[in-house]
Amino acid sequence: MLRFHWMICLILLLRGFAYSQDASSTPRGGITEKMRADAVKVTPLVSSSLAKDFLAATSKLAEPSPRLVYRNSEKNLAVSRGVFDKMSPDQQAGWTPREFPPEFYFETVYGSPLVYTRLLDLIHPYGSVQETRKLLDFGYGTIGQLQLLAHCGFEAHGVDVEPVFPALYSEPGDTGPMGSGKVAIHAGQWPANTDLREAIGQGYSVISSKNTLKSGYIHPNPPAGQTVDPKRLVQLGVREDEFLRLVRASLIPGGIFIIYNICPAQNPPDQPYLPYADGKSPFSRQDFERAGFEVLAFDIEDQNWVLDCFNALGYTEGKSREESAKEYFCWYTVVRRGTKE
């Protein structure tokens, strides 16, 4: 849910952490062919049938077309070309076009949606995931995992504050019925916004947050002398206890809330503080318990899986494991709404 302006996206790309494949390295068959090839590389790293089905669903993805999006930075709005073309000349003033290639459609600035398989492996042991396949991805960042989940039979919802995404994913076939499931995306601050909360509804078996709910985004703790750019923080819009209460209320009994955060190394004190480098849970174990959650795993390190995955996808660029282990870190937390309610 971080409000990513394009300049911030560029900064992340230059750091090499929020990886985005350039068009020259995409196979001639397009981004979907690349994703199918990457799925083969990632398959040995997953264990659950759900994660394997997710990877196999890459064969069902449609190749996207380039997308033209118009952005009004002053108003923090974005619209598709179709909406822009219906504006009057006066209304079109202040809007800047940008064409996004097919690679951006699935990877945006966050890299491959196939990394989401790790979350599926972590939640698979809990039966509610299989019984009611309804999932909400908080700060979804790319439509890829939502479409793959839909092909696995999920009603997959994504919510994000970034205004580019509704404009980017606005053509027929981007959302709606898909395979045996469906995809829906929502724009705004959830669950703080009442209208959005009503639109998204309840009854979810899984609510996931990947690389969004980080301690550094919610509780930045820079060394003395460093400052924090508020534009790089995540604003929940409600008190933290209220946020957790509303998340819990959106889950079915036995439903899972998983936070999974991959992080770069933190900058030294003489360089700008990186909120996204602190990937531990922004909520304490006691916070979850007070909100009525059962804590199943709390701030568990998962660096080894990330290093294996990033090496398989080529993100480590041939560096040794020892070198990569200094650059990428990961923690996850899994909590559950009580089953006897």
Short mmCIF file of C-alpha atoms in Angstrom, two decimals:
data_model
loop_
_atom_site.label_atom_id
_atom_site.label_comp_id
_atom_site.label_asym_id
_atom_site.label_seq_id
_atom_site.Cartn_x
_atom_site.Cartn_y
_atom_site.Cartn_z
CA MET A 1 0.00 0.00 0.00
CA LEU A 2 3.01 2.27 -0.22
CA ARG A 3 2.16 5.28 -2.38
CA PHE A 4 4.77 4.64 -5.07
CA HIS A 5 5.36 7.62 -7.30
CA TRP A 6 7.25 6.76 -10.46
CA MET A 7 10.43 8.38 -9.18
CA ILE A 8 10.39 6.14 -6.13
CA CYS A 9 9.89 3.15 -8.41
CA LEU A 10 12.95 4.21 -10.38
CA ILE A 11 15.02 4.46 -7.21
CA LEU A 12 14.05 0.92 -6.26
CA LEU A 13 14.91 -0.35 -9.71
CA LEU A 14 18.33 1.25 -9.57
CA ARG A 15 18.98 -0.44 -6.23
CA GLY A 16 18.32 -3.79 -7.87
CA PHE A 17 16.02 -4.90 -5.07
CA ALA A 18 12.62 -4.34 -6.66
CA TYR A 19 13.66 -6.28 -9.71
CA SER A 20 12.08 -5.69 -13.10
CA GLN A 21 13.22 -7.59 -16.19
CA ASP A 22 13.97 -5.38 -19.19
CA ALA A 23 12.42 -6.15 -22.55
CA SER A 24 15.71 -7.28 -24.10
CA SER A 25 15.85 -10.32 -21.78
CA THR A 26 12.24 -11.36 -22.40
CA PRO A 27 11.85 -14.38 -24.74
CA ARG A 28 10.37 -13.80 -28.17
CA GLY A 29 7.20 -15.52 -27.01
CA GLY A 30 6.64 -12.68 -24.56
CA ILE A 31 6.35 -12.26 -20.84
CA THR A 32 4.00 -15.24 -20.45
CA GLU A 33 6.60 -17.53 -22.03
CA LYS A 34 9.17 -16.14 -19.63
CA MET A 35 6.86 -16.79 -16.68
CA ARG A 36 6.29 -20.37 -17.80
CA ALA A 37 10.04 -20.89 -18.05
CA ASP A 38 10.53 -19.31 -14.63
CA ALA A 39 7.81 -21.55 -13.18
CA VAL A 40 9.85 -24.58 -14.18
CA LYS A 41 12.86 -23.13 -12.34
CA VAL A 42 10.86 -22.39 -9.19
CA THR A 43 8.97 -25.71 -9.05
CA PRO A 44 11.75 -27.61 -7.20
CA LEU A 45 11.53 -25.02 -4.41
CA VAL A 46 7.83 -25.57 -3.60
CA SER A 47 6.18 -28.44 -1.76
CA SER A 48 2.41 -28.00 -1.61
CA SER A 49 -0.08 -29.01 -4.27
CA LEU A 50 -1.48 -25.48 -4.11
CA ALA A 51 1.87 -23.89 -4.97
CA LYS A 52 2.45 -26.39 -7.78
CA ASP A 53 -0.99 -25.70 -9.23
CA PHE A 54 -0.22 -21.97 -9.02
CA LEU A 55 2.98 -22.43 -11.05
CA ALA A 56 1.26 -24.70 -13.57
CA ALA A 57 -1.38 -22.02 -14.10
CA THR A 58 1.20 -19.88 -15.91
CA SER A 59 0.23 -21.91 -19.00
CA LYS A 60 -3.22 -20.30 -18.83
CA LEU A 61 -2.13 -16.66 -18.70
CA ALA A 62 -2.94 -14.43 -21.66
CA GLU A 63 -0.14 -12.35 -23.17
CA PRO A 64 -0.87 -8.70 -22.32
CA SER A 65 -0.62 -5.84 -24.76
CA PRO A 66 1.40 -2.67 -24.08
CA ARG A 67 -0.67 -0.27 -22.00
CA LEU A 68 -0.84 3.51 -22.23
CA VAL A 69 -1.62 5.20 -18.92
CA TYR A 70 -2.05 8.92 -18.28
CA ARG A 71 -0.90 10.25 -14.92
CA ASN A 72 -1.70 13.51 -13.18
CA SER A 73 0.98 13.75 -10.51
CA GLU A 74 -0.44 16.92 -8.98
CA LYS A 75 -3.77 15.21 -8.30
CA ASN A 76 -2.18 11.77 -7.75
CA LEU A 77 -4.54 10.24 -10.31
CA ALA A 78 -4.13 7.93 -13.28
CA VAL A 79 -6.49 6.93 -16.09
CA SER A 80 -6.43 4.58 -19.04
CA ARG A 81 -6.17 5.81 -22.61
CA GLY A 82 -9.87 5.13 -23.11
CA VAL A 83 -10.82 7.42 -20.25
CA PHE A 84 -8.32 10.08 -21.31
CA ASP A 85 -9.63 10.14 -24.88
CA LYS A 86 -13.12 10.98 -23.60
CA MET A 87 -11.86 14.06 -21.74
CA SER A 88 -12.21 17.55 -23.19
CA PRO A 89 -9.01 19.36 -24.21
CA ASP A 90 -9.22 21.46 -21.05
CA GLN A 91 -9.59 18.36 -18.91
CA GLN A 92 -6.61 16.72 -20.61
CA ALA A 93 -4.26 19.48 -19.49
CA GLY A 94 -1.80 18.33 -16.83
CA TRP A 95 -1.90 14.65 -17.76
CA THR A 96 1.31 12.90 -18.85
CA PRO A 97 1.25 9.67 -20.91
CA ARG A 98 3.45 6.69 -20.24
CA GLU A 99 3.47 3.41 -22.13
CA PHE A 100 4.05 0.30 -20.07
CA PRO A 101 5.42 -2.78 -21.91
CA PRO A 102 3.91 -6.25 -21.42
CA GLU A 103 6.69 -7.09 -18.94
CA PHE A 104 5.45 -4.35 -16.61
CA TYR A 105 1.94 -5.81 -16.66
CA PHE A 106 3.07 -8.85 -14.67
CA GLU A 107 6.23 -7.70 -12.92
CA THR A 108 5.71 -3.93 -12.40
CA VAL A 109 8.69 -2.89 -10.23
CA TYR A 110 8.29 -5.77 -7.78
CA GLY A 111 9.61 -8.67 -9.83
CA SER A 112 8.02 -12.00 -10.58
CA PRO A 113 4.64 -12.82 -9.02
CA LEU A 114 5.89 -16.42 -8.82
CA VAL A 115 7.59 -15.56 -5.54
CA TYR A 116 4.05 -15.66 -4.11
CA THR A 117 4.35 -19.47 -4.17
CA ARG A 118 6.21 -19.27 -0.87
CA LEU A 119 3.18 -17.74 0.84
CA LEU A 120 1.03 -20.55 -0.55
CA ASP A 121 3.37 -23.18 0.86
CA LEU A 122 3.29 -21.48 4.26
CA ILE A 123 -0.51 -21.28 4.46
CA HIS A 124 -1.29 -24.62 2.81
CA PRO A 125 -1.31 -26.70 6.03
CA TYR A 126 -4.33 -24.82 7.31
CA GLY A 127 -7.59 -26.37 6.10
CA SER A 128 -9.62 -23.16 5.82
CA VAL A 129 -7.52 -22.16 2.79
CA GLN A 130 -8.83 -25.15 0.85
CA GLU A 131 -12.41 -25.02 2.13
CA THR A 132 -13.14 -21.43 1.11
CA ARG A 133 -10.92 -20.17 -1.68
CA LYS A 134 -11.40 -16.47 -1.17
CA LEU A 135 -8.25 -14.36 -0.80
CA LEU A 136 -7.45 -10.67 -0.33
CA ASP A 137 -3.95 -9.44 -1.16
CA PHE A 138 -3.18 -6.21 0.71
CA GLY A 139 -0.89 -4.00 -1.41
CA TYR A 140 -1.01 -6.45 -4.34
CA GLY A 141 1.47 -4.54 -6.52
CA THR A 142 0.87 -6.66 -9.64
CA ILE A 143 -2.09 -8.58 -11.01
CA GLY A 144 -0.03 -11.69 -11.77
CA GLN A 145 -0.58 -13.61 -8.55
CA LEU A 146 -4.29 -12.71 -8.57
CA GLN A 147 -4.79 -14.15 -12.05
CA LEU A 148 -2.84 -17.29 -11.20
CA LEU A 149 -4.90 -17.75 -8.05
CA ALA A 150 -8.10 -17.34 -10.07
CA HIS A 151 -6.98 -20.13 -12.39
CA CYS A 152 -6.56 -22.23 -9.23
CA GLY A 153 -10.19 -21.61 -8.31
CA PHE A 154 -9.79 -18.62 -6.00
CA GLU A 155 -11.92 -15.53 -5.78
CA ALA A 156 -8.83 -13.34 -5.68
CA HIS A 157 -9.08 -9.71 -4.60
CA GLY A 158 -6.27 -7.16 -4.53
CA VAL A 159 -6.28 -3.75 -2.86
CA ASP A 160 -3.66 -1.01 -3.27
CA VAL A 161 -3.45 2.77 -3.01
CA GLU A 162 -1.33 3.13 -6.17
CA PRO A 163 -3.60 4.89 -8.73
CA VAL A 164 -1.73 3.51 -11.76
CA PHE A 165 -2.97 -0.05 -11.22
CA PRO A 166 -6.71 0.45 -11.93
CA ALA A 167 -5.76 2.27 -15.13
CA LEU A 168 -3.18 -0.34 -16.09
CA TYR A 169 -5.52 -3.28 -15.45
CA SER A 170 -8.65 -1.86 -17.05
CA GLU A 171 -9.03 -3.82 -20.29
CA PRO A 172 -11.39 -6.78 -20.84
CA GLY A 173 -9.85 -9.98 -19.51
CA ASP A 174 -7.70 -8.27 -16.89
CA THR A 175 -10.23 -8.87 -14.13
CA GLY A 176 -13.55 -10.65 -13.70
CA PRO A 177 -14.22 -14.39 -14.22
CA MET A 178 -11.01 -16.26 -14.96
CA GLY A 179 -10.60 -20.01 -15.14
CA SER A 180 -12.67 -21.46 -12.32
CA GLY A 181 -12.23 -18.33 -10.21
CA LYS A 182 -12.28 -14.59 -10.60
CA VAL A 183 -10.14 -11.48 -10.11
CA ALA A 184 -11.17 -8.16 -8.57
CA ILE A 185 -8.98 -5.15 -7.81
CA HIS A 186 -9.76 -2.26 -5.50
CA ALA A 187 -8.16 1.16 -5.12
CA GLY A 188 -7.90 3.00 -1.84
CA GLN A 189 -7.04 2.73 1.81
CA TRP A 190 -8.41 -0.51 3.22
CA PRO A 191 -9.76 -1.16 5.79
CA ALA A 192 -9.83 2.48 6.92
CA ASN A 193 -12.21 3.55 4.13
CA THR A 194 -15.74 2.47 5.02
CA ASP A 195 -17.05 2.37 1.42
CA LEU A 196 -14.06 0.35 0.30
CA ARG A 197 -14.45 -2.00 3.25
CA GLU A 198 -18.06 -2.63 2.23
CA ALA A 199 -17.07 -3.18 -1.42
CA ILE A 200 -14.38 -5.69 -0.50
CA GLY A 201 -16.60 -7.44 2.01
CA GLN A 202 -15.77 -10.27 4.37
CA GLY A 203 -15.57 -14.06 4.34
CA TYR A 204 -11.93 -14.39 3.31
CA SER A 205 -10.01 -17.57 4.01
CA VAL A 206 -6.70 -15.75 3.48
CA ILE A 207 -5.53 -12.16 3.76
CA SER A 208 -1.95 -11.73 2.61
CA SER A 209 0.51 -8.86 2.68
CA LYS A 210 3.79 -9.20 0.80
CA ASN A 211 6.38 -6.43 1.16
CA THR A 212 3.83 -3.92 2.43
CA LEU A 213 3.26 -4.29 6.16
CA LYS A 214 6.85 -3.78 7.26
CA SER A 215 7.97 -2.47 10.61
CA GLY A 216 10.07 0.15 8.82
CA TYR A 217 7.01 1.45 6.97
CA ILE A 218 4.85 1.63 10.11
CA HIS A 219 7.44 2.18 12.88
CA PRO A 220 10.55 3.65 11.23
CA ASN A 221 13.54 3.60 13.55
CA PRO A 222 16.44 5.38 11.85
CA PRO A 223 19.79 5.89 13.56
CA ALA A 224 20.51 9.28 15.06
CA GLY A 225 20.98 11.91 12.38
CA GLN A 226 18.93 10.15 9.71
CA THR A 227 15.52 11.40 8.70
CA VAL A 228 12.47 9.58 7.38
CA ASP A 229 10.69 10.58 4.17
CA PRO A 230 6.96 10.35 5.03
CA LYS A 231 6.15 9.63 1.38
CA ARG A 232 7.89 6.27 1.79
CA LEU A 233 5.78 5.18 4.73
CA VAL A 234 2.54 3.22 4.84
CA GLN A 235 -0.37 5.06 6.43
CA LEU A 236 -2.93 2.64 7.83
CA GLY A 237 -5.55 5.35 8.31
CA VAL A 238 -6.73 3.81 11.59
CA ARG A 239 -5.13 2.85 14.90
CA GLU A 240 -3.15 -0.36 14.72
CA ASP A 241 -5.48 -2.20 17.07
CA GLU A 242 -8.44 -1.15 14.89
CA PHE A 243 -6.59 -2.27 11.75
CA LEU A 244 -6.04 -5.74 13.21
CA ARG A 245 -9.63 -5.93 14.44
CA LEU A 246 -10.95 -5.13 10.97
CA VAL A 247 -8.59 -7.62 9.32
CA ARG A 248 -9.76 -10.32 11.71
CA ALA A 249 -13.41 -9.45 11.07
CA SER A 250 -12.83 -9.93 7.34
CA LEU A 251 -11.64 -13.51 7.82
CA ILE A 252 -13.75 -16.62 8.22
CA PRO A 253 -13.24 -18.60 11.45
CA GLY A 254 -9.93 -20.36 10.96
CA GLY A 255 -8.90 -17.83 8.29
CA ILE A 256 -5.21 -16.97 7.88
CA PHE A 257 -3.46 -13.59 7.88
CA ILE A 258 0.10 -13.84 6.54
CA ILE A 259 2.75 -11.09 6.37
CA TYR A 260 5.75 -11.90 4.17
CA ASN A 261 8.53 -9.35 3.70
CA ILE A 262 11.64 -9.53 1.54
CA CYS A 263 14.14 -6.75 2.24
CA PRO A 264 17.44 -5.32 1.06
CA ALA A 265 20.25 -4.52 3.46
CA GLN A 266 19.79 -1.33 5.47
CA ASN A 267 21.93 1.62 4.46
CA PRO A 268 24.80 2.66 6.73
CA PRO A 269 24.13 5.67 9.01
CA ASP A 270 25.76 8.13 6.61
CA GLN A 271 23.26 7.28 3.85
CA PRO A 272 19.46 7.71 3.66
CA TYR A 273 17.39 5.46 5.90
CA LEU A 274 15.46 2.76 4.01
CA PRO A 275 12.09 2.04 5.65
CA TYR A 276 11.57 -1.01 3.40
CA ALA A 277 14.75 -2.64 4.72
CA ASP A 278 13.12 -3.39 8.09
CA GLY A 279 10.82 -6.27 7.22
CA LYS A 280 9.82 -7.60 10.59
CA SER A 281 6.17 -7.50 11.60
CA PRO A 282 4.94 -4.00 12.50
CA PHE A 283 2.64 -5.63 15.04
CA SER A 284 3.89 -7.45 18.14
CA ARG A 285 2.84 -10.93 19.16
CA GLN A 286 0.81 -9.31 21.94
CA ASP A 287 -0.89 -7.00 19.43
CA PHE A 288 -2.12 -10.00 17.46
CA GLU A 289 -3.26 -11.85 20.56
CA ARG A 290 -5.14 -8.83 21.90
CA ALA A 291 -6.94 -8.58 18.55
CA GLY A 292 -8.08 -12.20 18.93
CA PHE A 293 -5.59 -13.93 16.66
CA GLU A 294 -3.76 -17.17 17.33
CA VAL A 295 -0.07 -16.64 16.50
CA LEU A 296 1.22 -19.57 14.43
CA ALA A 297 4.58 -18.12 13.38
CA PHE A 298 6.13 -14.81 14.35
CA ASP A 299 9.04 -13.05 12.61
CA ILE A 300 10.49 -16.27 11.23
CA GLU A 301 13.55 -15.77 9.03
CA ASP A 302 13.18 -17.14 5.50
CA GLN A 303 16.37 -15.91 3.86
CA ASN A 304 17.44 -19.31 2.57
CA TRP A 305 14.29 -19.82 0.51
CA VAL A 306 14.52 -16.30 -0.91
CA LEU A 307 18.15 -16.82 -1.91
CA ASP A 308 17.25 -20.10 -3.64
CA CYS A 309 14.34 -18.47 -5.44
CA PHE A 310 16.23 -15.34 -6.47
CA ASN A 311 19.09 -17.47 -7.76
CA ALA A 312 16.64 -19.57 -9.81
CA LEU A 313 15.09 -16.43 -11.28
CA GLY A 314 18.46 -14.84 -12.03
CA TYR A 315 18.05 -11.95 -9.60
CA THR A 316 21.39 -12.62 -7.86
CA GLU A 317 23.21 -11.98 -11.15
CA GLY A 318 25.77 -14.73 -10.66
CA LYS A 319 26.89 -13.59 -7.22
CA SER A 320 27.94 -16.19 -4.68
CA ARG A 321 25.45 -17.23 -2.02
CA GLU A 322 27.64 -15.57 0.59
CA GLU A 323 27.50 -12.27 -1.30
CA SER A 324 23.73 -12.52 -1.91
CA ALA A 325 23.13 -13.27 1.76
CA LYS A 326 24.40 -9.78 2.54
CA GLU A 327 21.86 -8.20 0.21
CA TYR A 328 18.53 -10.01 0.73
CA PHE A 329 16.68 -10.78 3.95
CA CYS A 330 13.20 -12.08 4.75
CA TRP A 331 10.78 -12.53 7.65
CA TYR A 332 7.26 -13.88 7.81
CA THR A 333 4.43 -13.96 10.35
CA VAL A 334 1.32 -16.15 10.19
CA VAL A 335 -1.71 -15.70 12.46
CA ARG A 336 -5.15 -17.29 12.47
CA ARG A 337 -8.63 -16.28 13.48
CA GLY A 338 -9.99 -18.80 15.97
CA THR A 339 -11.81 -21.78 14.50
CA LYS A 340 -14.41 -22.08 17.28
CA GLU A 341 -16.38 -18.86 16.78
#
